[in-house]
mmCIF file with all atom_site columns, C-alpha atoms in Angstrom:
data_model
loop_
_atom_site.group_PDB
_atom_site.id
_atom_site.type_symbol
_atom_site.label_atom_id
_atom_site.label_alt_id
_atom_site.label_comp_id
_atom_site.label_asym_id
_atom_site.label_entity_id
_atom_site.label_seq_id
_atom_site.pdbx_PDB_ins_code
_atom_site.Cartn_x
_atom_site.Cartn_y
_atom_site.Cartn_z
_atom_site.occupancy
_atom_site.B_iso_or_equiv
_atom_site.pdbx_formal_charge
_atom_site.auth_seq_id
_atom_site.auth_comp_id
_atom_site.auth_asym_id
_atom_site.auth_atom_id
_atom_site.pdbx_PDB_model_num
ATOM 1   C CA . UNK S 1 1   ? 10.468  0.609  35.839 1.00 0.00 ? 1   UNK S CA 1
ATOM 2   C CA . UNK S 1 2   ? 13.591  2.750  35.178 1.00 0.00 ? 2   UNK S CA 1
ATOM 3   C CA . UNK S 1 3   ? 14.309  5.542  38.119 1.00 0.00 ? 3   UNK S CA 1
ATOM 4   C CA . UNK S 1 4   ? 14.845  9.099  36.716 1.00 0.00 ? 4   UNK S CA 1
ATOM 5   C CA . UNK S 1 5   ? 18.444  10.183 38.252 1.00 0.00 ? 5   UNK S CA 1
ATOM 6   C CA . UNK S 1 6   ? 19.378  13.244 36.509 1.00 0.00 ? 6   UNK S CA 1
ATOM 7   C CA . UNK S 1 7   ? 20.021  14.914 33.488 1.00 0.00 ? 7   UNK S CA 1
ATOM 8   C CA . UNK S 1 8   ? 22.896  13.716 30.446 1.00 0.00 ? 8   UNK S CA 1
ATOM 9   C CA . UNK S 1 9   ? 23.827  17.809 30.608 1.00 0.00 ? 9   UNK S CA 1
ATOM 10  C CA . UNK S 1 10  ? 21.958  17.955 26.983 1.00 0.00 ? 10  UNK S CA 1
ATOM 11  C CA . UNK S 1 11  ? 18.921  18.926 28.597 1.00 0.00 ? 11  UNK S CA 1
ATOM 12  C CA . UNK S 1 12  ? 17.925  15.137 28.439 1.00 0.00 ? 12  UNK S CA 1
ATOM 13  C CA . UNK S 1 13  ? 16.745  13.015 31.593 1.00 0.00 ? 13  UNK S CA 1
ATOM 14  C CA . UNK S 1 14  ? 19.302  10.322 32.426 1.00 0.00 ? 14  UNK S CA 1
ATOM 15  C CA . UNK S 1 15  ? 17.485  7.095  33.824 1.00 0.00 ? 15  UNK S CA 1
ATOM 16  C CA . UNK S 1 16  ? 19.096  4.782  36.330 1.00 0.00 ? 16  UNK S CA 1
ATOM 17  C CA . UNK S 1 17  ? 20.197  2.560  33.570 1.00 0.00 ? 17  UNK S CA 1
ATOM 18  C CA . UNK S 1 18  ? 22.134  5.229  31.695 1.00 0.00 ? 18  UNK S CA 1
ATOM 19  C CA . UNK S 1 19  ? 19.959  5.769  28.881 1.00 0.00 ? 19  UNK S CA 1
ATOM 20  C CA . UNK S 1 20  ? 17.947  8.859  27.963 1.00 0.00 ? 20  UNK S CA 1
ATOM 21  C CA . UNK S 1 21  ? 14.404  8.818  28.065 1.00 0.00 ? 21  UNK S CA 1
ATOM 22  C CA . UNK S 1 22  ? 14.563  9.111  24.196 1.00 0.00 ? 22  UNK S CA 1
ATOM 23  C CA . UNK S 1 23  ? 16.748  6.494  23.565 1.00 0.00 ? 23  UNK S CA 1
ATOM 24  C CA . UNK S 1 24  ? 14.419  4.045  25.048 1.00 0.00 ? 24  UNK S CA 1
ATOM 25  C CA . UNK S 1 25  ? 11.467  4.930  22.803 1.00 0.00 ? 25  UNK S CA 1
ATOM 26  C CA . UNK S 1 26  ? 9.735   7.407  25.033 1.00 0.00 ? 26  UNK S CA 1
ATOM 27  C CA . UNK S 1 27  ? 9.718   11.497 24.170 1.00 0.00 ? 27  UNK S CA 1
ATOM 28  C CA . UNK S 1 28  ? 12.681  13.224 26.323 1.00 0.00 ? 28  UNK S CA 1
ATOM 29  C CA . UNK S 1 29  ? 11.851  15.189 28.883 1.00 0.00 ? 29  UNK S CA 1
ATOM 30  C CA . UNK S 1 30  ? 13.926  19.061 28.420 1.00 0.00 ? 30  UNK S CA 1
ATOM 31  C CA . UNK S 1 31  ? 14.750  19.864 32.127 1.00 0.00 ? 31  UNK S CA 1
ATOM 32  C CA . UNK S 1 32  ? 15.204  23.856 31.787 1.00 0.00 ? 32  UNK S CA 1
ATOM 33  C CA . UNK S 1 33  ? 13.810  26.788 34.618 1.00 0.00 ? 33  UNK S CA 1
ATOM 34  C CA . UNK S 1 34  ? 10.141  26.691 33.031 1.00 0.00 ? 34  UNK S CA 1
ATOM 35  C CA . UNK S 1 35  ? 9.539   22.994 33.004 1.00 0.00 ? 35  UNK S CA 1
ATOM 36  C CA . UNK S 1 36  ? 10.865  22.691 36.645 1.00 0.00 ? 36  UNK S CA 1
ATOM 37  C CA . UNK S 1 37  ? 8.850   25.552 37.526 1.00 0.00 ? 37  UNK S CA 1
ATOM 38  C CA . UNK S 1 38  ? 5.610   24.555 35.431 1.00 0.00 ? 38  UNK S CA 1
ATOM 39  C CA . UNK S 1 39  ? 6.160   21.058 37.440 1.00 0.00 ? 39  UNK S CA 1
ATOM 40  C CA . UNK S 1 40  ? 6.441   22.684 40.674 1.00 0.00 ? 40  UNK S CA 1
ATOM 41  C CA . UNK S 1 41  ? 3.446   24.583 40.179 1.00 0.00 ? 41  UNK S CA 1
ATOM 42  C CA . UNK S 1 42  ? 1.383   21.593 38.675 1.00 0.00 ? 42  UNK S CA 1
ATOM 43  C CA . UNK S 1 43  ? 2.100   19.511 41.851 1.00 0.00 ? 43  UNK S CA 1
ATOM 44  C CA . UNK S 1 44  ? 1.087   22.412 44.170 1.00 0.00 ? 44  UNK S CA 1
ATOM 45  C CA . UNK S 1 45  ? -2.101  22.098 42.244 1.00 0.00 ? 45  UNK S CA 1
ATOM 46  C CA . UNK S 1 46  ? -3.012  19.018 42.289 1.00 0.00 ? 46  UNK S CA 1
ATOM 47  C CA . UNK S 1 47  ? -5.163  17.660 45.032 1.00 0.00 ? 47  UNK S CA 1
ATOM 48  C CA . UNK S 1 48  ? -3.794  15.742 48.306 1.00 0.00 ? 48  UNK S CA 1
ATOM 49  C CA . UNK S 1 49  ? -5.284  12.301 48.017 1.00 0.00 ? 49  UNK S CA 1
ATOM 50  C CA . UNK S 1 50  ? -5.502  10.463 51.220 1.00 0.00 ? 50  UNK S CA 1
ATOM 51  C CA . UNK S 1 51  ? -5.616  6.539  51.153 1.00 0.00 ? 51  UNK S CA 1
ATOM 52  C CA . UNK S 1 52  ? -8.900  5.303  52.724 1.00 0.00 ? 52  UNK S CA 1
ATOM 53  C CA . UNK S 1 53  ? -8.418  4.713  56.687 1.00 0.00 ? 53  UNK S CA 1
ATOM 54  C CA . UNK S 1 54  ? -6.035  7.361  56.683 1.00 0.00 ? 54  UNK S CA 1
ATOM 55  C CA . UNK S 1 55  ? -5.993  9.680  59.634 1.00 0.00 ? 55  UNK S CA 1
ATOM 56  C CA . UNK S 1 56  ? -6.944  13.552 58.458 1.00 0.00 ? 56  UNK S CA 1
ATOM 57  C CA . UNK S 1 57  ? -6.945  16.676 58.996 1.00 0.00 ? 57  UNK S CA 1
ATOM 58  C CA . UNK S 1 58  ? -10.478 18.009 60.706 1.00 0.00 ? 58  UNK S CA 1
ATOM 59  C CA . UNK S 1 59  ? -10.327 20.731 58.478 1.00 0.00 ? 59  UNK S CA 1
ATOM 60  C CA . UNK S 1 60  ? -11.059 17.914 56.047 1.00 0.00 ? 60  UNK S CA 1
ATOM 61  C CA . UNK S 1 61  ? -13.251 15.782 58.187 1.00 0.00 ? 61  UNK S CA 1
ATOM 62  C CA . UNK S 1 62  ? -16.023 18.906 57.850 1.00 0.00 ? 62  UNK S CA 1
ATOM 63  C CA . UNK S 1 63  ? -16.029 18.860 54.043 1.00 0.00 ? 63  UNK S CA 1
ATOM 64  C CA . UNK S 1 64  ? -19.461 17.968 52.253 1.00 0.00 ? 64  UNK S CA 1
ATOM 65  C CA . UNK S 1 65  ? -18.868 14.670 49.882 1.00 0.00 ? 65  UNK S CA 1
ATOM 66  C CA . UNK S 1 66  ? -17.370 15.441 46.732 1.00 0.00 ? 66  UNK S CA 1
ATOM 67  C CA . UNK S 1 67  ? -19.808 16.552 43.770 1.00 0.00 ? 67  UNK S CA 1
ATOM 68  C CA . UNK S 1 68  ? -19.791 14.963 40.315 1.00 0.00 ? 68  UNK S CA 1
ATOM 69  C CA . UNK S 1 69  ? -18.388 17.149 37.819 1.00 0.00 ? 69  UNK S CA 1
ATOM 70  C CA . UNK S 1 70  ? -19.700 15.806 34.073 1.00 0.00 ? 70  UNK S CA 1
ATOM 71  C CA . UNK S 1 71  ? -16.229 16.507 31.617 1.00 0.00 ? 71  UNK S CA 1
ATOM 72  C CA . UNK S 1 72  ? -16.667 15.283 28.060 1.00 0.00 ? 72  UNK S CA 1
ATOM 73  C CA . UNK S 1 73  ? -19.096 12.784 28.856 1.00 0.00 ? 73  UNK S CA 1
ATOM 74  C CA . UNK S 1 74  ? -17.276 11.351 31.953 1.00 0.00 ? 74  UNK S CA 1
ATOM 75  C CA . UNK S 1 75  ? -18.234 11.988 35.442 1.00 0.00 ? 75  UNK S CA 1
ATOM 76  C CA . UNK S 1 76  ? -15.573 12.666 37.803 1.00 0.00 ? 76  UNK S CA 1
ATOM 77  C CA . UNK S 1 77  ? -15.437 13.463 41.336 1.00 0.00 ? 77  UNK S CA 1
ATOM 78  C CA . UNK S 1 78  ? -14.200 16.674 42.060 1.00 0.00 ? 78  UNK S CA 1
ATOM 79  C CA . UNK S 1 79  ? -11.989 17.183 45.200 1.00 0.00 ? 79  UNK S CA 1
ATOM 80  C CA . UNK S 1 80  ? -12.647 20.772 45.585 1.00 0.00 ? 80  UNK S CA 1
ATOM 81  C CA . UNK S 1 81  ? -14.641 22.441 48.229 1.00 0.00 ? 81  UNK S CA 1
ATOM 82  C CA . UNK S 1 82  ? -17.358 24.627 47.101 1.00 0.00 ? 82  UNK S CA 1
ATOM 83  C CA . UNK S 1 83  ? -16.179 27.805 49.034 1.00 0.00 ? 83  UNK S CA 1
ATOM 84  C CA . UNK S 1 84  ? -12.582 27.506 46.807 1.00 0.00 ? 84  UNK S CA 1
ATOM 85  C CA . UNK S 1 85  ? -14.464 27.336 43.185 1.00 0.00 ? 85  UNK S CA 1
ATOM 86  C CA . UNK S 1 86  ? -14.882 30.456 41.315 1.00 0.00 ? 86  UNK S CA 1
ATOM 87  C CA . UNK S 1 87  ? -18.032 31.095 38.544 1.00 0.00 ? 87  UNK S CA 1
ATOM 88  C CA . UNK S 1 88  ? -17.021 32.050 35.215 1.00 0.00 ? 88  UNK S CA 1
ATOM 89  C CA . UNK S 1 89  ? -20.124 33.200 34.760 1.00 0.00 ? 89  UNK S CA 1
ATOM 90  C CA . UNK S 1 90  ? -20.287 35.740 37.334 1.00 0.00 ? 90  UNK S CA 1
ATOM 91  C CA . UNK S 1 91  ? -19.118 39.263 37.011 1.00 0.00 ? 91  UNK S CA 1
ATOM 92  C CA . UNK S 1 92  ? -15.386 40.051 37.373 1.00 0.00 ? 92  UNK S CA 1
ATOM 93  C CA . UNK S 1 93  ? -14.064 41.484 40.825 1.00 0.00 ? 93  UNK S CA 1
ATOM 94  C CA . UNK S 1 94  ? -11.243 43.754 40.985 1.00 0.00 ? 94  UNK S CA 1
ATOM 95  C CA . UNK S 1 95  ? -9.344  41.936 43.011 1.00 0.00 ? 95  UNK S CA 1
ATOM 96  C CA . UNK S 1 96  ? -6.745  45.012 44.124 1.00 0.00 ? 96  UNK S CA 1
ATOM 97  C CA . UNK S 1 97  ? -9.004  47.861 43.514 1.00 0.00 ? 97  UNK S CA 1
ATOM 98  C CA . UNK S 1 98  ? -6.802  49.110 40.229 1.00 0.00 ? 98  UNK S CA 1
ATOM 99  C CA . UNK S 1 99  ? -4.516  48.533 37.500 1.00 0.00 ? 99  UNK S CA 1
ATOM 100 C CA . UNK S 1 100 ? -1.029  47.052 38.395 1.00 0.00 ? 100 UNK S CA 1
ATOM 101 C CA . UNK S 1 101 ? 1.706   48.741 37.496 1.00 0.00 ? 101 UNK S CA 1
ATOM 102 C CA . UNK S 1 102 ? 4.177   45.249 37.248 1.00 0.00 ? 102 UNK S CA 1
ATOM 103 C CA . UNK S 1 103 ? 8.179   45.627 36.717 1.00 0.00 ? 103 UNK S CA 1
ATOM 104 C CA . UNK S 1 104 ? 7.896   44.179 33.002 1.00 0.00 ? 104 UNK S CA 1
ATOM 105 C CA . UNK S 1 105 ? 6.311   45.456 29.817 1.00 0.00 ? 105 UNK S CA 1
ATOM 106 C CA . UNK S 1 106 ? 5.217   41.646 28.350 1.00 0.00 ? 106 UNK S CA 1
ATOM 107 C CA . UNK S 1 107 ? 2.237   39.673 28.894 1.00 0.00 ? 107 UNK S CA 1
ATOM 108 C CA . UNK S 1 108 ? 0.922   38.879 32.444 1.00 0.00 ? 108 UNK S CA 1
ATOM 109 C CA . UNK S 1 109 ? 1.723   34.924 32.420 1.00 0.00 ? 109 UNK S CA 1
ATOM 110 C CA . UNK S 1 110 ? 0.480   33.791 35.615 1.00 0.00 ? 110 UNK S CA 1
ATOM 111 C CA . UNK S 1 111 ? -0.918  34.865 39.359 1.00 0.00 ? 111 UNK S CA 1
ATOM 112 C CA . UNK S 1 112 ? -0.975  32.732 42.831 1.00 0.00 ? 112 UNK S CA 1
ATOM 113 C CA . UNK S 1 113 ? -2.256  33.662 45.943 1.00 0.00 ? 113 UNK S CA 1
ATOM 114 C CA . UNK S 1 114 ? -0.566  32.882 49.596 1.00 0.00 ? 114 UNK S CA 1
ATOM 115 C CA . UNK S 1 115 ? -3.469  32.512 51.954 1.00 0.00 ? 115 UNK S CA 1
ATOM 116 C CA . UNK S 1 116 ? -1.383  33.131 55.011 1.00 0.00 ? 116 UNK S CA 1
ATOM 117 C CA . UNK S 1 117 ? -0.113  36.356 53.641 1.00 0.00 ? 117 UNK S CA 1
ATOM 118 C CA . UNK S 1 118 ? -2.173  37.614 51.377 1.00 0.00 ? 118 UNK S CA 1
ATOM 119 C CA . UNK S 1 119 ? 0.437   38.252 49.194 1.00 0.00 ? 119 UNK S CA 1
ATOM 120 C CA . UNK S 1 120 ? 0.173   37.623 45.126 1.00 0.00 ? 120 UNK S CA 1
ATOM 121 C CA . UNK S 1 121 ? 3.331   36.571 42.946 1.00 0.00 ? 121 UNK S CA 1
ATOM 122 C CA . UNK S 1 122 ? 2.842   37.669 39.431 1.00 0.00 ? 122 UNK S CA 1
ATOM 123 C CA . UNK S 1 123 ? 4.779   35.701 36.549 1.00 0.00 ? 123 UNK S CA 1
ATOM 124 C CA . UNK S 1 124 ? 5.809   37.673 33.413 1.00 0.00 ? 124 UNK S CA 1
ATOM 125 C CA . UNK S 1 125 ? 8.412   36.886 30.756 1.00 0.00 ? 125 UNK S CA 1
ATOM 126 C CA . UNK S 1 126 ? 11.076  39.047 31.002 1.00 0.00 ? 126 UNK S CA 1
ATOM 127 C CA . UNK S 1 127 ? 11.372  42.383 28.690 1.00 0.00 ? 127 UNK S CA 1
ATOM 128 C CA . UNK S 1 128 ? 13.390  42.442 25.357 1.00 0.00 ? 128 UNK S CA 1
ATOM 129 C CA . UNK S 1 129 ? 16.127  44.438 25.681 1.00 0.00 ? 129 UNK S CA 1
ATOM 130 C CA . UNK S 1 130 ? 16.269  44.050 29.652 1.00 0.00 ? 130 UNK S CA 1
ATOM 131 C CA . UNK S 1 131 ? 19.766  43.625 31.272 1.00 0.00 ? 131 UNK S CA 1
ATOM 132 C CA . UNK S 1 132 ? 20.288  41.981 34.678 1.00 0.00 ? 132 UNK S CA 1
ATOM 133 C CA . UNK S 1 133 ? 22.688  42.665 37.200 1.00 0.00 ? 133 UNK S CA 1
ATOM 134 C CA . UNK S 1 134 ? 24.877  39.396 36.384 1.00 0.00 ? 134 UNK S CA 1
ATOM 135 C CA . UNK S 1 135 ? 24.380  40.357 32.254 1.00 0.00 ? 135 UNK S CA 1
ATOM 136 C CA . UNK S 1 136 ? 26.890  42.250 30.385 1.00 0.00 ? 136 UNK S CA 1
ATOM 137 C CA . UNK S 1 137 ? 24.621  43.617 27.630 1.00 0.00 ? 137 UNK S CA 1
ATOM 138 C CA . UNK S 1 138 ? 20.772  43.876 27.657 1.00 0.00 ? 138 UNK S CA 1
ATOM 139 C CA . UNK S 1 139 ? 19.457  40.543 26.045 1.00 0.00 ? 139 UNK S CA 1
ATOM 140 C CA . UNK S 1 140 ? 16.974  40.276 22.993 1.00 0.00 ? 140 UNK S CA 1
ATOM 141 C CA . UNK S 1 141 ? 13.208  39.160 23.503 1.00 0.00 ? 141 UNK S CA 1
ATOM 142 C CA . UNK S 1 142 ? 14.442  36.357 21.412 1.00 0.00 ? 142 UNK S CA 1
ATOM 143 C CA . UNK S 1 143 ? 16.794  34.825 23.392 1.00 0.00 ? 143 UNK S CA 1
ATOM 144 C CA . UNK S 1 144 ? 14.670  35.168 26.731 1.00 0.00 ? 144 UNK S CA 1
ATOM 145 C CA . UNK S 1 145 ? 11.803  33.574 25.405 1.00 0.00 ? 145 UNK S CA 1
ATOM 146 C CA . UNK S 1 146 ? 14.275  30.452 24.330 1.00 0.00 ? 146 UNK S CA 1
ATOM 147 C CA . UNK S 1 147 ? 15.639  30.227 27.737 1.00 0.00 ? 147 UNK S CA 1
ATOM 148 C CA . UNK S 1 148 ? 12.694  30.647 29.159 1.00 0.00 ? 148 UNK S CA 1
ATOM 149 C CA . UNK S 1 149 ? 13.539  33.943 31.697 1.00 0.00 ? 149 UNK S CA 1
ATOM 150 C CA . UNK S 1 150 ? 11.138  34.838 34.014 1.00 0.00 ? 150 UNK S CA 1
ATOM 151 C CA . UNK S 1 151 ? 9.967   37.596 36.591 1.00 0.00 ? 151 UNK S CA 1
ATOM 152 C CA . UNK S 1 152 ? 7.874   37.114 39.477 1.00 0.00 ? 152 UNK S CA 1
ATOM 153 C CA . UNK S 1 153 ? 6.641   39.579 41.104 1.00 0.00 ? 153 UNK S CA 1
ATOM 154 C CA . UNK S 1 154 ? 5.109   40.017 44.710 1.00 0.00 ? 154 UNK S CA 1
ATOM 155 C CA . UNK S 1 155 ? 2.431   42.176 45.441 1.00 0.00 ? 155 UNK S CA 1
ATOM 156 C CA . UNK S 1 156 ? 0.645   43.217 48.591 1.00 0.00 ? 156 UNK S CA 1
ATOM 157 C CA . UNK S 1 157 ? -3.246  43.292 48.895 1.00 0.00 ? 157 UNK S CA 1
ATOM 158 C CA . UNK S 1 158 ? -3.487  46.810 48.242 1.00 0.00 ? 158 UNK S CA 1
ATOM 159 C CA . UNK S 1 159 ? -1.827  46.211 44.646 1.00 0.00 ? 159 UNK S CA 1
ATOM 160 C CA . UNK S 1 160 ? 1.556   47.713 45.768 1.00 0.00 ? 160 UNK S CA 1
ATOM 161 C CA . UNK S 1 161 ? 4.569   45.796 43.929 1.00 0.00 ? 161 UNK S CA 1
ATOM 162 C CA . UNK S 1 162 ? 6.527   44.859 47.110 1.00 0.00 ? 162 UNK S CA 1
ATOM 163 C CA . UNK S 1 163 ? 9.768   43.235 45.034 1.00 0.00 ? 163 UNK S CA 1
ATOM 164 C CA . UNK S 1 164 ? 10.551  41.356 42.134 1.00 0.00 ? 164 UNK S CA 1
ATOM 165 C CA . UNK S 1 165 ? 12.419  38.435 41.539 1.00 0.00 ? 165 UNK S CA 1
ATOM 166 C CA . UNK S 1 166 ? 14.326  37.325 38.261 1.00 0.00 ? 166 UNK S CA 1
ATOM 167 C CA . UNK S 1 167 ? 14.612  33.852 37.167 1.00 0.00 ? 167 UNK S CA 1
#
């Protein structure tokens, strides 16, 4: 199986062999800011999965079974602890005790938590007509969205916006 090694500097994955992941039949992968960072966040998502015989962790060696979890007609095992799940269902919690006042005027985009902190980092795309320290004019919407600019944004528990970080 060809070895992903870098990128052709088209925005195109280069495989081991030298060809593109398109030129071998396969749909080529864009490597810009957002898909590294969607791909960072998806694999700190995704469950650790520990081969059987495997020594763990005794926060894990507590943990109830896994309970079935029906999705479109397929069970599946679902790795999550009860105390982590959240009900949709249930009524919505203000989780800082009032509207945040964030750095940027578009859409909230995403949220994560840091347990050991408690501190949230807020993801927004970055305002139209915003310009950054390292800009020489302010940059249309337009041309943010296509690059994909970002701004995350930390907050502390009590919903004050700490900083705010521009990628």
């Amino acid at each position: 199986m060809p070895r992903l090694v870098g990128s052709d500097g088209g925005g195109r994955c280069r495989l081991r062999d030298g060809v593109t992941a398109g030129q071998r039949g396969g749909p080529a992968m864009s490597l810009t800011r957002r898909t590294v960072l969607t791909a960072a966040a998806a694999a700190a998502a995704a469950p650790v999965i520990a081969p059987a015989g495997t020594a763990q962790g005794a926060a894990h060696a507590a943990a109830p079974a896994p309970a079935p979890v029906a999705v479109a007609g397929q069970r599946l095992m679902s790795g999550m602890h009860a105390r982590h799940r959240f009900d949709l269902r249930a009524e919505p919690v203000d989780l800082f005790g009032r509207e945040l006042r964030l750095t940027q005027s578009r859409v909230h985009q995403q949220v994560a938590f840091d347990p050991v902190t408690g501190l949230a980092y807020v993801t927004q795309i970055i305002s139209d007509g915003r310009q950054l320290a390292d800009e020489s004019t302010p940059v249309p919407g337009a041309e943010r969205d296509r690059r994909g600019d970002l701004c995350i944004s930390e907050v502390a528990p009590d919903g004050t916006v700490r900083a705010a970080m521009y990628l």
